[in-house]
Amino acid sequence: MIVSKISESDIPRICEIENRSFTHPWSEASIRASFDNPSDVFFAAREGDKITGYCLLSDYGEDGYLTNIAVSPEFRRMGVGRELMRFLIDYVSGRYSFISLEVRVSNSPAIALYRQFGFEDAGIRKAYYSFPVEDALIMTRFFTK
Ligand SMILES: CC(C)(COP(=O)(O)OP(=O)(O)OC[C@H]1O[C@@H](n2cnc3c(N)ncnc32)[C@H](O)[C@@H]1OP(=O)(O)O)[C@@H](O)C(=O)NCCC(=O)NCCS
């Protein structure tokens, strides 16, 4: 498995995984806008030339924000999410003082993954999500620069 930055030709596959992973997925236009935004960077995990999962990191200056992570359903529970997180933590270490994220309070697979990588609960954002409406758990991992 290789993790690397995506190129523009990867966007349709990113959209496909996004659509299969979320009840309220980002549109292709939003994904393209993010791809074109210099503060955002997409990383993809690949098995051969097939993208199995991706994550999106947003640069907020002093800190980073994990905007999204998703693994294609047929590749879940095979270590792809863990590999993406390992790459991400490596990438941000020394770059930021902390990295944060939001996750649905019911999303126990993702919360377990984040805890494995040292993310801790930082608070609850009420009714942050729609389809269905749900609170977000804010999680943060601090780094010593
Ligand atoms: C969350 C997600 C990215 C995990 O990816 P994955 O490739 O299946 O995860 P991995 O196989 O690398 O598992 C790593 C760890 O994640 C946790 N995990 C993953 N799937 C889990 C599940 N179904 N139940 C409980 N824990 C789970 C475990 O801690 C696991 O470690 P373990 O194997 O030692 O138990 C994947 O389930 C997904 O794409 N979900 C839909 C999109 C989503 O909710 N993204 C998060 C948005 S905030």
Coordinates of N, CA and C and ligand atoms in Angstrom, one line a residue:
M1 N 0.8 -1.2 0.0 CA 0.0 0.0 0.0 C 0.9 1.3 0.0
I2 N 0.5 2.2 -0.9 CA 1.3 3.5 -0.9 C 0.3 4.6 -0.6
V3 N 0.8 5.6 0.2 CA 0.0 6.8 0.4 C 0.8 8.0 -0.2
S4 N 0.0 8.8 -1.0 CA 0.7 9.9 -1.6 C -0.4 11.0 -2.0
K5 N 0.0 12.2 -2.4 CA -0.9 13.2 -2.7 C -1.7 12.8 -4.0
I6 N -2.9 13.3 -4.1 CA -3.7 12.9 -5.3 C -3.3 13.9 -6.4
S7 N -3.7 13.4 -7.7 CA -3.6 14.4 -8.8 C -5.1 14.6 -9.3
E8 N -5.3 15.5 -10.2 CA -6.6 15.9 -10.6 C -7.4 14.7 -11.2
S9 N -6.7 13.8 -11.9 CA -7.4 12.6 -12.5 C -7.9 11.7 -11.4
D10 N -7.5 11.8 -10.2 CA -8.0 10.9 -9.1 C -9.4 11.4 -8.6
I11 N -9.8 12.6 -8.9 CA -11.0 13.2 -8.3 C -12.2 12.3 -8.5
P12 N -12.5 11.8 -9.7 CA -13.7 10.9 -9.8 C -13.8 9.8 -8.8
R13 N -12.6 9.1 -8.6 CA -12.6 8.0 -7.7 C -12.8 8.5 -6.2
I14 N -12.2 9.7 -5.9 CA -12.4 10.3 -4.6 C -13.9 10.5 -4.4
C15 N -14.6 11.1 -5.4 CA -16.0 11.3 -5.3 C -16.8 10.0 -5.1
E16 N -16.4 9.0 -5.8 CA -17.1 7.7 -5.7 C -17.0 7.2 -4.2
I17 N -15.8 7.3 -3.6 CA -15.7 6.8 -2.3 C -16.5 7.7 -1.3
E18 N -16.4 9.0 -1.6 CA -17.2 10.0 -0.8 C -18.7 9.6 -0.8
N19 N -19.2 9.4 -2.0 CA -20.6 9.1 -2.2 C -21.0 7.8 -1.5
R20 N -20.1 6.8 -1.4 CA -20.4 5.5 -0.8 C -20.2 5.6 0.7
S21 N -19.6 6.6 1.2 CA -19.2 6.7 2.6 C -20.1 7.6 3.5
F22 N -20.8 8.6 2.9 CA -21.5 9.6 3.7 C -22.9 9.8 3.3
T23 N -23.8 10.1 4.3 CA -25.2 10.3 4.0 C -25.3 11.7 3.3
H24 N -24.4 12.6 3.6 CA -24.4 13.9 3.0 C -23.0 14.2 2.4
P25 N -22.7 13.5 1.3 CA -21.4 13.7 0.7 C -21.1 15.0 0.1
W26 N -19.8 15.3 0.0 CA -19.4 16.5 -0.7 C -19.7 16.3 -2.2
S27 N -20.1 17.4 -2.9 CA -20.3 17.3 -4.3 C -19.0 17.3 -5.0
E28 N -19.0 16.9 -6.3 CA -17.7 16.9 -7.1 C -17.2 18.3 -7.1
A29 N -18.1 19.3 -7.3 CA -17.6 20.7 -7.4 C -16.9 21.1 -6.1
S30 N -17.4 20.7 -4.9 CA -16.8 21.0 -3.6 C -15.4 20.3 -3.5
I31 N -15.3 19.1 -4.0 CA -14.1 18.4 -3.9 C -13.0 19.0 -4.9
R32 N -13.5 19.4 -6.1 CA -12.6 20.1 -7.0 C -12.1 21.5 -6.4
A33 N -13.1 22.2 -5.8 CA -12.7 23.5 -5.2 C -11.6 23.3 -4.1
S34 N -11.8 22.2 -3.3 CA -10.9 21.9 -2.3 C -9.5 21.5 -2.9
F35 N -9.6 20.7 -3.9 CA -8.3 20.3 -4.6 C -7.5 21.6 -5.1
D36 N -8.3 22.6 -5.6 CA -7.7 23.8 -6.1 C -7.2 24.8 -5.0
N37 N -7.7 24.5 -3.8 CA -7.4 25.4 -2.6 C -6.0 25.1 -2.1
P38 N -5.0 26.0 -2.1 CA -3.7 25.7 -1.7 C -3.6 25.4 -0.2
S39 N -4.6 25.7 0.6 CA -4.6 25.3 2.0 C -5.0 23.9 2.3
D40 N -5.5 23.2 1.2 CA -6.0 21.9 1.4 C -5.1 20.9 0.7
V41 N -5.0 19.7 1.3 CA -4.2 18.6 0.6 C -4.9 17.3 0.7
F42 N -5.1 16.6 -0.4 CA -5.7 15.3 -0.3 C -4.6 14.2 -0.4
F43 N -4.7 13.2 0.4 CA -3.8 12.1 0.3 C -4.6 10.8 0.0
A44 N -4.1 9.9 -0.8 CA -4.8 8.7 -1.2 C -4.0 7.5 -0.9
A45 N -4.6 6.4 -0.4 CA -3.9 5.1 -0.3 C -4.3 4.4 -1.5
R46 N -3.3 3.7 -2.1 CA -3.5 2.9 -3.3 C -3.0 1.5 -3.1
E47 N -3.7 0.6 -3.8 CA -3.3 -0.8 -3.9 C -3.1 -1.0 -5.4
G48 N -1.9 -1.1 -5.9 CA -1.7 -1.0 -7.3 C -2.1 0.3 -7.8
D49 N -3.0 0.4 -8.8 CA -3.4 1.7 -9.3 C -4.8 2.1 -8.8
K50 N -5.3 1.3 -7.8 CA -6.7 1.5 -7.3 C -6.6 2.3 -6.0
I51 N -7.3 3.4 -6.0 CA -7.4 4.2 -4.7 C -8.4 3.5 -3.8
T52 N -7.9 3.1 -2.6 CA -8.7 2.4 -1.6 C -9.3 3.3 -0.5
G53 N -8.7 4.5 -0.3 CA -9.1 5.4 0.7 C -8.4 6.7 0.5
Y54 N -8.9 7.8 1.2 CA -8.3 9.1 1.1 C -8.6 9.9 2.3
C55 N -7.8 10.9 2.5 CA -8.1 11.9 3.6 C -7.7 13.3 3.1
L56 N -8.3 14.2 3.7 CA -8.2 15.6 3.4 C -7.7 16.4 4.6
L57 N -6.5 17.0 4.4 CA -6.0 17.8 5.5 C -6.1 19.3 5.1
S58 N -6.6 20.1 6.0 CA -6.6 21.6 5.8 C -5.6 22.3 6.7
D59 N -4.9 23.2 6.1 CA -3.9 24.0 6.8 C -4.5 25.3 7.4
Y60 N -4.5 25.4 8.7 CA -5.0 26.6 9.3 C -3.9 27.5 9.9
G61 N -2.7 27.4 9.3 CA -1.6 28.2 9.8 C -0.8 27.4 10.9
E62 N -1.1 27.7 12.1 CA -0.4 27.1 13.3 C -0.9 25.7 13.5
D63 N -2.1 25.4 13.0 CA -2.7 24.1 13.3 C -3.3 23.5 12.0
G64 N -3.5 22.1 12.1 CA -4.1 21.4 11.0 C -5.4 20.9 11.3
Y65 N -6.2 20.6 10.3 CA -7.6 20.1 10.5 C -7.8 19.0 9.6
L66 N -8.2 17.8 10.2 CA -8.5 16.7 9.4 C -9.9 16.8 8.9
T67 N -10.1 17.3 7.7 CA -11.5 17.6 7.2 C -12.2 16.4 6.8
N68 N -11.5 15.4 6.4 CA -12.2 14.1 5.9 C -11.3 13.0 5.8
I69 N -11.9 11.8 6.1 CA -11.1 10.5 5.8 C -12.2 9.5 5.5
A70 N -12.0 8.7 4.4 CA -12.9 7.7 4.1 C -12.2 6.5 3.3
V71 N -12.6 5.3 3.6 CA -12.1 4.2 2.9 C -13.2 3.5 2.2
S72 N -12.9 3.1 0.9 CA -14.0 2.5 0.1 C -14.5 1.2 0.9
P73 N -15.8 1.1 0.9 CA -16.4 0.0 1.7 C -15.8 -1.4 1.6
E74 N -15.4 -1.8 0.3 CA -14.9 -3.1 0.1 C -13.5 -3.2 0.7
F75 N -12.8 -2.1 1.1 CA -11.5 -2.2 1.6 C -11.4 -1.9 3.1
R76 N -12.6 -1.8 3.7 CA -12.5 -1.4 5.2 C -12.1 -2.6 6.0
R77 N -11.6 -2.3 7.2 CA -11.1 -3.3 8.2 C -9.9 -4.0 7.6
M78 N -9.1 -3.4 6.8 CA -7.9 -4.0 6.2 C -6.7 -3.2 6.5
G79 N -6.8 -2.2 7.4 CA -5.7 -1.4 7.7 C -5.4 -0.1 6.9
V80 N -6.4 0.2 6.0 CA -6.2 1.3 5.1 C -6.3 2.6 5.9
G81 N -7.3 2.7 6.7 CA -7.5 3.9 7.6 C -6.3 4.2 8.4
R82 N -5.8 3.1 9.0 CA -4.6 3.2 9.9 C -3.4 3.7 9.1
E83 N -3.2 3.2 7.9 CA -2.1 3.7 7.1 C -2.2 5.1 6.7
L84 N -3.5 5.6 6.4 CA -3.7 7.0 6.1 C -3.4 7.8 7.3
M85 N -3.8 7.4 8.5 CA -3.6 8.2 9.7 C -2.1 8.2 10.0
R86 N -1.4 7.1 9.8 CA 0.0 7.0 10.1 C 0.8 8.1 9.2
F87 N 0.4 8.1 7.9 CA 1.0 9.0 7.0 C 0.7 10.4 7.4
L88 N -0.5 10.7 7.7 CA -1.0 12.0 8.1 C -0.2 12.6 9.3
I89 N -0.1 11.7 10.3 CA 0.5 12.2 11.6 C 2.0 12.5 11.3
D90 N 2.6 11.6 10.5 CA 4.0 11.8 10.1 C 4.2 13.2 9.3
Y91 N 3.2 13.4 8.4 CA 3.2 14.6 7.6 C 3.1 15.9 8.4
V92 N 2.2 15.8 9.5 CA 1.9 17.1 10.2 C 2.9 17.3 11.4
S93 N 3.6 16.2 11.9 CA 4.5 16.3 13.0 C 5.6 17.3 12.7
G94 N 5.8 18.3 13.6 CA 6.8 19.3 13.3 C 6.3 20.5 12.5
R95 N 5.1 20.3 11.9 CA 4.5 21.3 11.1 C 3.5 22.2 11.9
Y96 N 2.8 21.5 12.7 CA 1.7 22.1 13.5 C 1.9 21.9 15.0
S97 N 1.2 22.7 15.8 CA 1.2 22.5 17.3 C 0.1 21.5 17.6
F98 N -0.9 21.5 16.8 CA -2.0 20.5 17.1 C -2.8 20.3 15.8
I99 N -3.5 19.2 15.8 CA -4.4 18.9 14.7 C -5.8 18.5 15.3
S100 N -6.8 18.9 14.7 CA -8.2 18.7 15.3 C -9.1 18.1 14.2
L101 N -10.2 17.7 14.6 CA -11.2 17.1 13.7 C -12.6 17.1 14.4
E102 N -13.6 16.8 13.6 CA -14.9 16.6 14.2 C -15.4 15.3 13.6
V103 N -16.2 14.6 14.5 CA -16.7 13.3 14.1 C -18.1 13.1 14.7
R104 N -19.0 12.4 14.0 CA -20.3 12.1 14.6 C -20.2 11.4 15.9
V105 N -20.9 11.7 16.9 CA -20.7 11.0 18.2 C -21.0 9.5 18.1
S106 N -21.8 9.1 17.1 CA -22.2 7.7 16.9 C -21.1 6.9 16.0
N107 N -20.1 7.6 15.5 CA -19.2 7.0 14.5 C -18.1 6.3 15.3
S108 N -18.4 5.2 15.9 CA -17.4 4.5 16.8 C -16.2 3.9 16.0
P109 N -16.4 3.4 14.7 CA -15.2 3.0 14.0 C -14.2 4.2 13.9
A110 N -14.6 5.3 13.5 CA -13.7 6.5 13.3 C -13.1 6.9 14.6
I111 N -14.0 7.0 15.6 CA -13.5 7.5 16.9 C -12.4 6.5 17.5
A112 N -12.6 5.2 17.3 CA -11.6 4.2 17.7 C -10.3 4.4 17.0
L113 N -10.4 4.7 15.7 CA -9.2 4.9 14.8 C -8.5 6.2 15.4
Y114 N -9.2 7.3 15.6 CA -8.6 8.5 16.0 C -7.9 8.3 17.4
R115 N -8.6 7.6 18.3 CA -8.0 7.4 19.6 C -6.7 6.6 19.5
Q116 N -6.6 5.7 18.6 CA -5.4 4.9 18.4 C -4.2 5.8 18.0
F117 N -4.5 7.0 17.4 CA -3.5 7.9 17.0 C -3.4 9.1 17.9
G118 N -3.8 8.9 19.2 CA -3.6 9.9 20.2 C -4.5 11.1 20.2
F119 N -5.6 11.0 19.5 CA -6.6 12.1 19.5 C -7.4 12.0 20.8
E120 N -7.6 13.1 21.5 CA -8.4 13.1 22.7 C -9.7 14.0 22.5
D121 N -10.7 13.7 23.3 CA -11.9 14.4 23.2 C -11.7 15.9 23.7
A122 N -12.2 16.8 22.9 CA -12.0 18.2 23.3 C -13.3 19.0 23.5
G123 N -14.4 18.3 23.1 CA -15.7 19.0 23.4 C -16.8 18.5 22.4
I124 N -18.0 19.0 22.6 CA -19.1 18.6 21.7 C -19.6 19.8 21.0
R125 N -19.9 19.7 19.7 CA -20.6 20.8 19.0 C -22.0 20.3 18.7
K126 N -22.9 20.9 19.3 CA -24.3 20.5 19.2 C -24.9 20.6 17.8
A127 N -25.6 19.5 17.4 CA -26.4 19.4 16.2 C -25.5 19.9 15.0
Y128 N -24.3 19.6 15.0 CA -23.3 20.0 13.9 C -23.7 19.4 12.6
Y129 N -24.1 18.1 12.6 CA -24.3 17.4 11.4 C -25.8 17.4 11.0
S130 N -26.1 17.2 9.7 CA -27.5 17.0 9.3 C -27.5 15.6 8.5
F131 N -28.7 15.2 8.2 CA -29.0 13.9 7.5 C -28.3 12.7 8.2
P132 N -28.6 12.3 9.4 CA -29.5 12.9 10.3 C -28.7 13.9 11.2
V133 N -29.6 14.8 11.8 CA -29.0 15.8 12.8 C -28.3 15.0 13.9
E134 N -27.1 15.4 14.2 CA -26.3 14.7 15.2 C -25.2 15.7 15.8
D135 N -24.8 15.4 17.0 CA -23.7 16.2 17.6 C -22.4 15.8 17.0
A136 N -21.4 16.7 17.0 CA -20.1 16.3 16.7 C -19.2 16.3 17.9
L137 N -18.4 15.3 17.9 CA -17.3 15.2 19.0 C -16.1 15.9 18.3
I138 N -15.5 16.8 19.0 CA -14.3 17.5 18.6 C -13.1 16.8 19.2
M139 N -12.2 16.4 18.4 CA -11.0 15.6 18.9 C -9.7 16.4 18.5
T140 N -8.7 16.3 19.4 CA -7.5 17.0 19.1 C -6.3 16.2 19.5
R141 N -5.3 16.3 18.7 CA -4.0 15.7 19.1 C -2.9 16.8 19.1
F142 N -2.2 17.0 20.2 CA -1.2 18.0 20.3 C 0.2 17.4 20.0
F143 N 1.0 18.3 19.5 CA 2.4 17.9 19.1 C 3.3 18.9 19.9
T144 N 4.5 18.4 20.3 CA 5.5 19.3 20.8 C 6.4 19.6 19.6
K145 N 6.5 20.8 19.2 CA 7.3 21.1 18.0 C 8.8 21.0 18.2
Ligands
LIG1 C1 -13.4 5.1 9.8 C2 -12.7 4.4 8.6 C3 -12.0 5.5 7.8 C4 -11.8 3.4 9.1 O1 -11.0 2.8 8.0 P1 -10.6 1.3 7.9 O2 -9.6 1.2 6.8 O3 -11.8 0.4 7.9 O4 -9.8 1.1 9.3 P2 -8.6 0.1 9.7 O5 -8.9 -1.2 9.1 O6 -7.3 0.8 9.3 O7 -8.8 0.0 11.2 C5 -8.0 0.8 12.1 C6 -8.7 1.0 13.4 O8 -9.9 1.7 13.3 C7 -10.9 1.2 14.2 N1 -12.0 0.6 13.4 C8 -12.1 0.5 12.1 N2 -13.3 0.0 11.7 C9 -13.9 -0.3 12.9 C10 -15.2 -0.9 13.2 N3 -16.0 -1.2 12.2 N4 -15.6 -1.0 14.5 C11 -14.7 -0.6 15.5 N5 -13.5 -0.1 15.2 C12 -13.1 0.1 14.0 C13 -10.2 0.2 15.0 O9 -9.6 0.8 16.2 C14 -9.1 -0.3 14.1 O10 -8.0 -0.9 14.8 P3 -8.0 -2.5 15.1 O11 -8.1 -3.2 13.7 O12 -6.8 -2.7 15.8 O13 -9.3 -2.8 15.9 C15 -13.8 3.7 7.7 O14 -14.6 2.9 8.6 C16 -14.7 4.6 6.9 O15 -14.4 5.0 5.8 N6 -15.9 5.0 7.4 C17 -16.8 5.8 6.7 C18 -16.4 7.3 6.5 C19 -16.2 7.9 7.9 O16 -17.0 7.8 8.8 N7 -15.1 8.7 8.0 C20 -14.9 9.4 9.3 C21 -15.4 10.8 9.1 S1 -15.1 11.8 10.6

